[in-house]
PDB file of C-alpha atoms in Angstrom:
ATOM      1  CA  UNK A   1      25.343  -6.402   9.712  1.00  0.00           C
ATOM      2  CA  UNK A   2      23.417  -5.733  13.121  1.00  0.00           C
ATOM      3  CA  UNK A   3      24.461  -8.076  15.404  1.00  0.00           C
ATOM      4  CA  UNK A   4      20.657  -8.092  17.387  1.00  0.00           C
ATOM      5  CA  UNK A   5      19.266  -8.461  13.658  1.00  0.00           C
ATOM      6  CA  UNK A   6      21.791 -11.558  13.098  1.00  0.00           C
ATOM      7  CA  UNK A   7      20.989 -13.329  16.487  1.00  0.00           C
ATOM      8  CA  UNK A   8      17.083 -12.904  15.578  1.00  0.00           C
ATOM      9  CA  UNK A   9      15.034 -16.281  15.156  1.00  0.00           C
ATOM     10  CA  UNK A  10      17.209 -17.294  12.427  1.00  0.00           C
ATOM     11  CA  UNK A  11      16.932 -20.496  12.845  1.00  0.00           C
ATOM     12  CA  UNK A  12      13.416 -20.339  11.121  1.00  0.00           C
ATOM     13  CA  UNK A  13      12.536 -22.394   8.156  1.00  0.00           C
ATOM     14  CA  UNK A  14      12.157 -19.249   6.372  1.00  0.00           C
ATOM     15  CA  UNK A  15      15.465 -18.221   6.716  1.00  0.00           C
ATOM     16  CA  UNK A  16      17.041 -21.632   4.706  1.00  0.00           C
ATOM     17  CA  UNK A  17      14.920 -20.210   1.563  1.00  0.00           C
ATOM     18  CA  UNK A  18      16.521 -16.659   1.539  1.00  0.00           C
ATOM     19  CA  UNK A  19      18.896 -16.452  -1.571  1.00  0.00           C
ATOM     20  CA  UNK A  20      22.490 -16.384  -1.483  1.00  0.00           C
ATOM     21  CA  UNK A  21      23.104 -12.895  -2.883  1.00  0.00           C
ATOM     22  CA  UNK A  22      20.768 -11.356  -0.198  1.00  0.00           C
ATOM     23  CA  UNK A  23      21.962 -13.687   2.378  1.00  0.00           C
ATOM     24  CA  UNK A  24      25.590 -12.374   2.010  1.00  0.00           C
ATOM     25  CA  UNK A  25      24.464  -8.732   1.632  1.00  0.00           C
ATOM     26  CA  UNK A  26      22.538  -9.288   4.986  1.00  0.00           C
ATOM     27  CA  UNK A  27      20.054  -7.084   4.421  1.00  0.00           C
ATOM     28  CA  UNK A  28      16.608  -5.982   2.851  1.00  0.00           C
ATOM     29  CA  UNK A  29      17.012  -3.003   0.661  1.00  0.00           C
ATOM     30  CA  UNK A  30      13.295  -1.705   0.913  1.00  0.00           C
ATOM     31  CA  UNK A  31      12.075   0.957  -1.852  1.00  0.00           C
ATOM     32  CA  UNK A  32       9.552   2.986  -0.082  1.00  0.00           C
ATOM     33  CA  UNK A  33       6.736   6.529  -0.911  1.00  0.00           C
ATOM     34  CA  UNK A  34       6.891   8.731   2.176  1.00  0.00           C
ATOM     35  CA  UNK A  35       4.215   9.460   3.838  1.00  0.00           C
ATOM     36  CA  UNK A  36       1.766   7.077   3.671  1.00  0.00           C
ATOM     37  CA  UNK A  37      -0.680   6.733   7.044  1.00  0.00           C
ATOM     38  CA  UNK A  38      -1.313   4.026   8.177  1.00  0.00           C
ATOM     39  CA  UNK A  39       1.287   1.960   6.017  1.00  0.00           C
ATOM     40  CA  UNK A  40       4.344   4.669   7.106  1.00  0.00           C
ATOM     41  CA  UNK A  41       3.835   7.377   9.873  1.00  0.00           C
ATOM     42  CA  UNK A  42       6.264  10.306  10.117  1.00  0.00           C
ATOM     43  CA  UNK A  43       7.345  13.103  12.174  1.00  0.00           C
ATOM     44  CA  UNK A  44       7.681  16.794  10.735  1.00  0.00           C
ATOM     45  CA  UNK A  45      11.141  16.054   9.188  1.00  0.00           C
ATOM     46  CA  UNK A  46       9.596  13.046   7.265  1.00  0.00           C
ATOM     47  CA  UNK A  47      11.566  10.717   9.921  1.00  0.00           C
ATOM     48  CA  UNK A  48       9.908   6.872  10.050  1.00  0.00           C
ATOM     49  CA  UNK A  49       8.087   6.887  13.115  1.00  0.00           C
ATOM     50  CA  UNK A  50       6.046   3.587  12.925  1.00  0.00           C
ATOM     51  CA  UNK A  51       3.644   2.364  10.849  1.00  0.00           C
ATOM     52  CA  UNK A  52       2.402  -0.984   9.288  1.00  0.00           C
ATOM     53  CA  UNK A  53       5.504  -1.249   6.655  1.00  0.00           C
ATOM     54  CA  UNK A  54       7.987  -0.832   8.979  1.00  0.00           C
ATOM     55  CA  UNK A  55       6.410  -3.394  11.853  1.00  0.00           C
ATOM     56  CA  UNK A  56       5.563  -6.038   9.401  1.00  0.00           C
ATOM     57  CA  UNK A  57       8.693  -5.421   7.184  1.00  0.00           C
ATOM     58  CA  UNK A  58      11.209  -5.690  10.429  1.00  0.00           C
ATOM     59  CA  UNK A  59       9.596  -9.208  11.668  1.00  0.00           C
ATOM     60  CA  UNK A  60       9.814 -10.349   8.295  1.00  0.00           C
ATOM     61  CA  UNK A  61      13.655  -9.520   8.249  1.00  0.00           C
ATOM     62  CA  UNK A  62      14.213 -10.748  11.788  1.00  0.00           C
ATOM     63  CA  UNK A  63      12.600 -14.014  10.501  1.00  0.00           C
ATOM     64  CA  UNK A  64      15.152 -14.547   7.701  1.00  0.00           C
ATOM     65  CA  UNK A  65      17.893 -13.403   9.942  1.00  0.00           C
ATOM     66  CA  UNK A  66      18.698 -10.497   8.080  1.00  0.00           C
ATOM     67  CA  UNK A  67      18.555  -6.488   8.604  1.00  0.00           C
ATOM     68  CA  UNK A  68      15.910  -4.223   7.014  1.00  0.00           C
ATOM     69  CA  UNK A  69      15.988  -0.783   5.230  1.00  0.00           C
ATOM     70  CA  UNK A  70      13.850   1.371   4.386  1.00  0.00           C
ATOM     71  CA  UNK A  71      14.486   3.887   1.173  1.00  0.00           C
ATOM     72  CA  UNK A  72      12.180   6.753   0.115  1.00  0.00           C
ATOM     73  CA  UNK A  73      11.462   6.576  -3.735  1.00  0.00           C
ATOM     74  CA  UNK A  74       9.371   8.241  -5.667  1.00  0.00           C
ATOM     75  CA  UNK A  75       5.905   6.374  -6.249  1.00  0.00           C
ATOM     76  CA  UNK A  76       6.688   6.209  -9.961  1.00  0.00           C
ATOM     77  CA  UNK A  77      10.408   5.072  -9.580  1.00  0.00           C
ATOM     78  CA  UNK A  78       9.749   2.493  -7.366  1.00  0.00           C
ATOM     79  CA  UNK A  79       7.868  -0.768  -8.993  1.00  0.00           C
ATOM     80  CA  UNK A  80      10.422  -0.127 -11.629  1.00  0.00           C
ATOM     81  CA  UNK A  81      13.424   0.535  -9.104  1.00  0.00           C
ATOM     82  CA  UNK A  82      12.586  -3.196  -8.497  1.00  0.00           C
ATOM     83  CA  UNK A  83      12.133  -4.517 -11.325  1.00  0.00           C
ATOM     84  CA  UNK A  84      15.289  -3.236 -12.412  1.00  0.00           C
ATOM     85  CA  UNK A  85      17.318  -4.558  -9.195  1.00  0.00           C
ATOM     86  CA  UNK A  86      18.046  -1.564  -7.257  1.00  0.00           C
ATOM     87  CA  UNK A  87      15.580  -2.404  -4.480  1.00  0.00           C
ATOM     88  CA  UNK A  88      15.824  -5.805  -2.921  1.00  0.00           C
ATOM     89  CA  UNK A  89      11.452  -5.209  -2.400  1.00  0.00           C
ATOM     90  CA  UNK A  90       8.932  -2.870  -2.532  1.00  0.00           C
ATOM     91  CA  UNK A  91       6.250  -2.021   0.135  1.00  0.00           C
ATOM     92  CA  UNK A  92       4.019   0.728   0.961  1.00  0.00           C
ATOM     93  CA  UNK A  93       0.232  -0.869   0.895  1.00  0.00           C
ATOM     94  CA  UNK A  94       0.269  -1.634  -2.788  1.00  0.00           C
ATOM     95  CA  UNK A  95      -1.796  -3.257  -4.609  1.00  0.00           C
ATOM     96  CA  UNK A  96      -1.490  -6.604  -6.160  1.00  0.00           C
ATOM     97  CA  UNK A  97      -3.110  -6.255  -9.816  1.00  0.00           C
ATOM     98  CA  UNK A  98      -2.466  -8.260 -12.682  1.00  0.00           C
ATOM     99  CA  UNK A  99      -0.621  -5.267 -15.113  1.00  0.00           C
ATOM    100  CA  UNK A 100       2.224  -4.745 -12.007  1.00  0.00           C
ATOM    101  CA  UNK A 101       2.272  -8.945 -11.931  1.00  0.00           C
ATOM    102  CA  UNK A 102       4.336  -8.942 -15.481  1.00  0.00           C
ATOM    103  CA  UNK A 103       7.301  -7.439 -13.759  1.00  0.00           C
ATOM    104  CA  UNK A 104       7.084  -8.845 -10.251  1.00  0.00           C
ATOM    105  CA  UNK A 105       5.539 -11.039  -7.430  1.00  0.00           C
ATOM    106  CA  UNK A 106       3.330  -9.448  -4.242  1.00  0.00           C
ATOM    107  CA  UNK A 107       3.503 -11.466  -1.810  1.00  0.00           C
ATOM    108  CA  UNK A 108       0.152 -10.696  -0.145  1.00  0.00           C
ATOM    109  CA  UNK A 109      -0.853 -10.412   3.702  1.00  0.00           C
ATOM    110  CA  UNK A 110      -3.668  -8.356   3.507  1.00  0.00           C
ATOM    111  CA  UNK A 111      -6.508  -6.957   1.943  1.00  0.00           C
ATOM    112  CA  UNK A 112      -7.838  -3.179   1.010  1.00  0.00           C
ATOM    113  CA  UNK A 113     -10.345  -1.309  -0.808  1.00  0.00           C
ATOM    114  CA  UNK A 114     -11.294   1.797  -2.130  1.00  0.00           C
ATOM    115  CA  UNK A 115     -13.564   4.668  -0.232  1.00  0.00           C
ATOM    116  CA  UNK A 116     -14.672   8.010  -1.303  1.00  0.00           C
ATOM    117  CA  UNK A 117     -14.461  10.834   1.108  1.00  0.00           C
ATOM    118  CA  UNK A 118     -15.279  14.142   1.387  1.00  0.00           C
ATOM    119  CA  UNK A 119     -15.681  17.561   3.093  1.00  0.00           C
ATOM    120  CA  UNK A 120     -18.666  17.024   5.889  1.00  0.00           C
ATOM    121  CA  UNK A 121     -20.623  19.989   4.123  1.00  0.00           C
ATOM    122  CA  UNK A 122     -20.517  18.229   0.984  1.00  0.00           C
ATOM    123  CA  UNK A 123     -21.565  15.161   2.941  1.00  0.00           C
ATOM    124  CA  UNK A 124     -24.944  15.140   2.087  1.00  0.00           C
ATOM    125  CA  UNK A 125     -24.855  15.857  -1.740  1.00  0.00           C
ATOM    126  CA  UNK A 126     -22.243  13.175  -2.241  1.00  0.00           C
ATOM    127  CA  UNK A 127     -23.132   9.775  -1.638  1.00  0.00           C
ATOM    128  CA  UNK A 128     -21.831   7.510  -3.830  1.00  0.00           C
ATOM    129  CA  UNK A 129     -19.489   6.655  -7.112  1.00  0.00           C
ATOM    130  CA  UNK A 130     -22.477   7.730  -8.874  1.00  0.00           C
ATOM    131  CA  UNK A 131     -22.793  11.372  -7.241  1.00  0.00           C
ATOM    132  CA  UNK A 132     -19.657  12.320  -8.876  1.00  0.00           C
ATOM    133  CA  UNK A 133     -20.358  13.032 -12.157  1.00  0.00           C
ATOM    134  CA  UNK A 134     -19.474  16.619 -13.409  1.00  0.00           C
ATOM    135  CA  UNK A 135     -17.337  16.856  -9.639  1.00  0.00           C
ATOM    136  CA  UNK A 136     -13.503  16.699  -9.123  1.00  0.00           C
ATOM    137  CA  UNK A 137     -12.335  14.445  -8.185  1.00  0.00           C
ATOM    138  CA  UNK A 138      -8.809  13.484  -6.444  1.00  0.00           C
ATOM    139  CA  UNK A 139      -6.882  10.928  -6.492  1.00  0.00           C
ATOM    140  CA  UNK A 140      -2.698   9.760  -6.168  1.00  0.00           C
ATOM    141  CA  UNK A 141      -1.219   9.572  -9.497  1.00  0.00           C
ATOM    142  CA  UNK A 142      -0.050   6.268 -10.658  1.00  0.00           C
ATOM    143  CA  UNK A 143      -2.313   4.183  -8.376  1.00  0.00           C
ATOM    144  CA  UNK A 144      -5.103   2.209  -9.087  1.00  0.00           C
ATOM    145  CA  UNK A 145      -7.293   5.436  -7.048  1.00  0.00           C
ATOM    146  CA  UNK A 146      -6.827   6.871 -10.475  1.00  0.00           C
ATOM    147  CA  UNK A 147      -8.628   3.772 -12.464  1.00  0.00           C
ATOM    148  CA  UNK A 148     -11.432   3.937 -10.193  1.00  0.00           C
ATOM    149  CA  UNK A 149     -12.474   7.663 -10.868  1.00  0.00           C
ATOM    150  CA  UNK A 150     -11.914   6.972 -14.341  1.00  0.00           C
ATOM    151  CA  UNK A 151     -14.377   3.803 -14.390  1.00  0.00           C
ATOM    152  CA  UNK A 152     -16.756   6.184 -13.080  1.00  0.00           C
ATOM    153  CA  UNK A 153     -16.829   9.284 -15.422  1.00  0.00           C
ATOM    154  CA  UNK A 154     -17.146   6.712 -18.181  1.00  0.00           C
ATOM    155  CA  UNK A 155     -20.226   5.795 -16.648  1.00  0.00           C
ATOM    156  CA  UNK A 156     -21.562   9.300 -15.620  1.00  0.00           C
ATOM    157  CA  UNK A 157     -20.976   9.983 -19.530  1.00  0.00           C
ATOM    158  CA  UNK A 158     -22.413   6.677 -20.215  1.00  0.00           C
ATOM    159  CA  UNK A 159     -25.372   7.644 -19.005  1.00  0.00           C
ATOM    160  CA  UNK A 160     -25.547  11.202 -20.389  1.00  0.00           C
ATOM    161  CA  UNK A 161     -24.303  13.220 -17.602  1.00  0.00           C
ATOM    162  CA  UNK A 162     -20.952  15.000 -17.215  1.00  0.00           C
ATOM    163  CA  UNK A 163     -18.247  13.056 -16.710  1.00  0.00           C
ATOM    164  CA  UNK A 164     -15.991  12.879 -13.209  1.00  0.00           C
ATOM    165  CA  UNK A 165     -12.545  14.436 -13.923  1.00  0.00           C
ATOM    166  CA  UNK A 166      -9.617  13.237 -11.918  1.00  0.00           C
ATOM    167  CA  UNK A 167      -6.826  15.638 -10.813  1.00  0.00           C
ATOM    168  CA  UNK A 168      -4.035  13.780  -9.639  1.00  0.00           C
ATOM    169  CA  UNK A 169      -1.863  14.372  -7.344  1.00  0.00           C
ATOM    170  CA  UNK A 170       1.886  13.060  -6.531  1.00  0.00           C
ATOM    171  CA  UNK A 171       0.731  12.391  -2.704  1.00  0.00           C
ATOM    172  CA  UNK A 172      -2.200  11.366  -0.313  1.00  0.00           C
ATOM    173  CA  UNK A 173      -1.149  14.874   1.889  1.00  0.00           C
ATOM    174  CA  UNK A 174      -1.588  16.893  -1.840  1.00  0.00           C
ATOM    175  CA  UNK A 175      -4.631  15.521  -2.530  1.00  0.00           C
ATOM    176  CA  UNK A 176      -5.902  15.736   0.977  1.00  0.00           C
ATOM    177  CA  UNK A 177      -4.950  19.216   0.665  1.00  0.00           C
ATOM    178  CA  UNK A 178      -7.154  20.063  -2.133  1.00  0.00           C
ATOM    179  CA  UNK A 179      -9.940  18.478  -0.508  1.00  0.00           C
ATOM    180  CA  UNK A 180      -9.464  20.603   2.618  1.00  0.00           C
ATOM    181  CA  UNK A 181      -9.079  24.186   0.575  1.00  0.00           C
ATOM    182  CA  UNK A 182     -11.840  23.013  -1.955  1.00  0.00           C
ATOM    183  CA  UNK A 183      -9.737  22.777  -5.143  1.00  0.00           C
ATOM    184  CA  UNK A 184     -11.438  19.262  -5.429  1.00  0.00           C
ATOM    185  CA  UNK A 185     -14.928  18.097  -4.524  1.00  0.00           C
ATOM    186  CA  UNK A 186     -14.156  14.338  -3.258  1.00  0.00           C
ATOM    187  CA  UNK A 187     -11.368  12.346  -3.557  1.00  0.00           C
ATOM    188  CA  UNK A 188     -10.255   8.312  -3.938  1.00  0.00           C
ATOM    189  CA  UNK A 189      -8.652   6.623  -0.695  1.00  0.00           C
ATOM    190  CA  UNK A 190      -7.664   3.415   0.309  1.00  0.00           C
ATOM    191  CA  UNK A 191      -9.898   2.295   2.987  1.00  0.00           C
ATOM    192  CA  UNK A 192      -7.218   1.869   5.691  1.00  0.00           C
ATOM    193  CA  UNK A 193      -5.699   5.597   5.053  1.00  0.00           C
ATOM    194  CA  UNK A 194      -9.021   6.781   5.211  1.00  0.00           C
ATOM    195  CA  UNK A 195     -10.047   5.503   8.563  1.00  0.00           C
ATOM    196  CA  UNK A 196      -6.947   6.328  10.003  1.00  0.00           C
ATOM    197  CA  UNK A 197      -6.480   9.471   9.200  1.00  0.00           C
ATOM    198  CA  UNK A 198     -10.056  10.222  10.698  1.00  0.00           C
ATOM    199  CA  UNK A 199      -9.245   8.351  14.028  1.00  0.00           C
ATOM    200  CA  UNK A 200      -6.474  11.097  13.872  1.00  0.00           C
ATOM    201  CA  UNK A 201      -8.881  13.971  13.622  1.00  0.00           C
ATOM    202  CA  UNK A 202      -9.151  14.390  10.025  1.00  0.00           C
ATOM    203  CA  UNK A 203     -12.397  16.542   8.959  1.00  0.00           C
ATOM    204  CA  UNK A 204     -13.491  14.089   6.466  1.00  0.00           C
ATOM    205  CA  UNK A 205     -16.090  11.827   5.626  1.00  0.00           C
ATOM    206  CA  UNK A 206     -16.422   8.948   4.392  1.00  0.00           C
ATOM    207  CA  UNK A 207     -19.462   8.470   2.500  1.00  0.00           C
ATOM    208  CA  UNK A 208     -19.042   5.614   0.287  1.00  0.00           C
ATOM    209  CA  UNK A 209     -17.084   2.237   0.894  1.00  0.00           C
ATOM    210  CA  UNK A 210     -16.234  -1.331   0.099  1.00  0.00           C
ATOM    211  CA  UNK A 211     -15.330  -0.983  -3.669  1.00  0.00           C
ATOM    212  CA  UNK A 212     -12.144  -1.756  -5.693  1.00  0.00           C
ATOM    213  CA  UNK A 213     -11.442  -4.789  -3.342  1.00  0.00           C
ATOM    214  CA  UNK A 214      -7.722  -5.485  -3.789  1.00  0.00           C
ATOM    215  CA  UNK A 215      -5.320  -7.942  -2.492  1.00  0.00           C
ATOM    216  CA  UNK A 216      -2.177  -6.377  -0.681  1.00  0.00           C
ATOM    217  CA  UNK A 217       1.804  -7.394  -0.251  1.00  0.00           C
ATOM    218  CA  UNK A 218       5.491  -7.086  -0.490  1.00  0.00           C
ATOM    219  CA  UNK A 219       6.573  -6.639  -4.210  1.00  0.00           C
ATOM    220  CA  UNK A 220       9.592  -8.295  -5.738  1.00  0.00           C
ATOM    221  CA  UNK A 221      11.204  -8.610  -9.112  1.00  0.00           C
ATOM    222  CA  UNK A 222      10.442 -11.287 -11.595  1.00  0.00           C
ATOM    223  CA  UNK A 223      13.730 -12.731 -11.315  1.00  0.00           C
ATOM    224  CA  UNK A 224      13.362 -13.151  -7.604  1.00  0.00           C
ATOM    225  CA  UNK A 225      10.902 -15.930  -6.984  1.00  0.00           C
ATOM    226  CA  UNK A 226      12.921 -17.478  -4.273  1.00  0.00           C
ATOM    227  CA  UNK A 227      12.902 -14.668  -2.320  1.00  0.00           C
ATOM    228  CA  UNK A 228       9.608 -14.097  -2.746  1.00  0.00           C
ATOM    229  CA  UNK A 229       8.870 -17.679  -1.345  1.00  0.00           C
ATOM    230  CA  UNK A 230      11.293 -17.350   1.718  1.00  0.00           C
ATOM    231  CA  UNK A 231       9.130 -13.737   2.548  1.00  0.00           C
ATOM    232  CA  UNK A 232       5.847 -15.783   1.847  1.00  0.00           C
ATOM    233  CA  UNK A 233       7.374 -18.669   5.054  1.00  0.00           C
ATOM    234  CA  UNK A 234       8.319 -15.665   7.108  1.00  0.00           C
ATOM    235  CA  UNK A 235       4.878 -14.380   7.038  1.00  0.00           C
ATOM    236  CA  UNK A 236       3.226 -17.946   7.377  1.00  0.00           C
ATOM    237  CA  UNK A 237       5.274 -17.577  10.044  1.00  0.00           C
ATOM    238  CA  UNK A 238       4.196 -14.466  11.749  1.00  0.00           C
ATOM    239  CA  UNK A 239       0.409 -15.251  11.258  1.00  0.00           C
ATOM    240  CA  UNK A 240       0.801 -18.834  12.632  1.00  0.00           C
ATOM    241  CA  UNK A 241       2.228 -17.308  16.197  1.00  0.00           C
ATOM    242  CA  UNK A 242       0.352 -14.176  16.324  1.00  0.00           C
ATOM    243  CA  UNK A 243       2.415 -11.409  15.485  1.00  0.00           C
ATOM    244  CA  UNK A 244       0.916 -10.542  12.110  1.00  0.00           C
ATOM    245  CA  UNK A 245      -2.477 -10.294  13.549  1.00  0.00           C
ATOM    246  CA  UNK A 246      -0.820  -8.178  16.707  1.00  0.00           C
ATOM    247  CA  UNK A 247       0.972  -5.847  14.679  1.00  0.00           C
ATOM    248  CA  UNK A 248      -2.153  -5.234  12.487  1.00  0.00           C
ATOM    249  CA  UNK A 249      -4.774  -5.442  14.993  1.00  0.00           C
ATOM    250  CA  UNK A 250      -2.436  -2.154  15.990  1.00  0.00           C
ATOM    251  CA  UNK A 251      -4.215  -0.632  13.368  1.00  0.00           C
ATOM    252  CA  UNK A 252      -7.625  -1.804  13.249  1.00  0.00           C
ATOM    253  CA  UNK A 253      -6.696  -4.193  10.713  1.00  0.00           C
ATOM    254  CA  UNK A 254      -6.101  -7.909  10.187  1.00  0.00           C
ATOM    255  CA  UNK A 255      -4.395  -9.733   7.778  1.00  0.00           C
ATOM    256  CA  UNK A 256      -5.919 -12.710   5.636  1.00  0.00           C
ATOM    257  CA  UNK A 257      -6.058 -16.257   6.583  1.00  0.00           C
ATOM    258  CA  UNK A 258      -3.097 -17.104   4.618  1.00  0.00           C
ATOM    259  CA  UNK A 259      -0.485 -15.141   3.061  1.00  0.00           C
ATOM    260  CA  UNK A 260       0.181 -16.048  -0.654  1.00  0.00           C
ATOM    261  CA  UNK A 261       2.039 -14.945  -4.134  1.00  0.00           C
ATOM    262  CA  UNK A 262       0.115 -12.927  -6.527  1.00  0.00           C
ATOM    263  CA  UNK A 263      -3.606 -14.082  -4.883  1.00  0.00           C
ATOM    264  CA  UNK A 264      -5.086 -11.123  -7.260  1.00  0.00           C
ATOM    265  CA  UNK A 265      -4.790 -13.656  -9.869  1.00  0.00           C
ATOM    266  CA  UNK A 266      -4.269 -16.917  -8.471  1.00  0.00           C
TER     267      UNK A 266
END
């Protein structure tokens, strides 16, 4: 193990809660989608350069006195890399709904939401869930983006007009990719990708906001409540002396009042 990981602020109450198997192991296996701004910046060679997963993810660890590392999974292999034990945790910004709750725990720290966004000439044409009827629209594959454009063709069809179709795509850089070269009309983001990757110089727009409010964290497997509850101290933690709110605030973020398990639901 890492010696400067080991001589961290161990002697945190979080630390006593960690279970034995990942105590001896001395380390968080983290299953991870690459890229994902702002949750996990990378260089050209797809290199971990920074990012909110990484930041939050490394107090965490120093916390409990252990190491942290970071694997890149495919976004459909990874709740279920989890579930099944090959991952210690997930995180990448995922949302805590109640259909991923029957095979895990999120340990939540934040909160997100949905935007649409789309080219600035489209801008004015487009300004709402309800302008995209009979549009295409895009959206990551396996995320709750996907439910969203769903919900509203149902109601462009609903209300006799042509229904939204969603083209998914396997990642935010695809999609954002179709958006740029016109393939797709608009597309789903989370909030926080969204205004980051305009603060970066992204020529998009965001022209709707605020819906699909969902509840953020750390996943773990069903089987691993205890280590869920020593992650949910270690973050208590962190927002009690600052750094949660620092390392956030990095980002134009902050984190909730007070980190929980599974607050979609609870």
């Amino acid at each position: 193990a890492d010696p400067s990981a080991a001589s961290a602020p161990a002697a945190s109450g979080a630390a006593a809660l960690v279970p034995d198997r990942i105590k001896q192991a001395g380390v968080i296996n983290v299953g991870t989608t690459l890229p994902n701004l702002p949750y996990l910046l990378t260089d050209s060679a797809n290199n971990i350069t920074g990012g909110i997963t990484p930041e939050v993810g490394k107090a965490v660890a120093a916390k409990l006195g252990l190491e942290y590392k970071i694997q890149n999974v495919a976004w459909e292999a990874l709740l279920p890399g989890v579930a099944g034990g090959r991952y210690d945790m997930a995180d990448d910004g995922i949302s805590d709904t109640l259909e991923r709750q029957q095979i895990g725990y999120f340990v939540d720290y934040m909160q997100s939401s949905q935007v649409l966004v789309t080219s600035k000439d489209k801008a004015a044409t487009i300004k709402s869930l309800d302008d995209v009827c009979g549009k295409k629209v895009a959206a990551i594959r396996g995320t709750t983006d996907v439910q969203v454009v769903k919900e509203a063709a149902k109601k462009c069809t609903d209300g006799g007009k042509p229904a939204a179709e969603a083209v998914e795509f396997p990642t935010a850089q695809d999609a954002d990719l179709a958006l740029r070269s016109g393939r797709v009309d608009v597309e789903v983001l989370v909030a926080e990708t969204a205004k980051y990757a305009i603060s970066q110089g992204s020529p998009v727009a965001i022209v709707a906001e605020g819906f699909a409010p969902t509840y953020v964290g750390m996943f773990v497997a069903k089987k691993d409540k205890a280590f869920a509850d020593a992650l949910l101290a270690a973050l208590k933690e962190l927002k009690a002396d600052g750094t949660l709110d620092k390392i956030l605030g990095g980002y134009g973020l902050k984190p909730i009042d007070e980190p929980g398990i599974n607050l979609a639901t609870s």
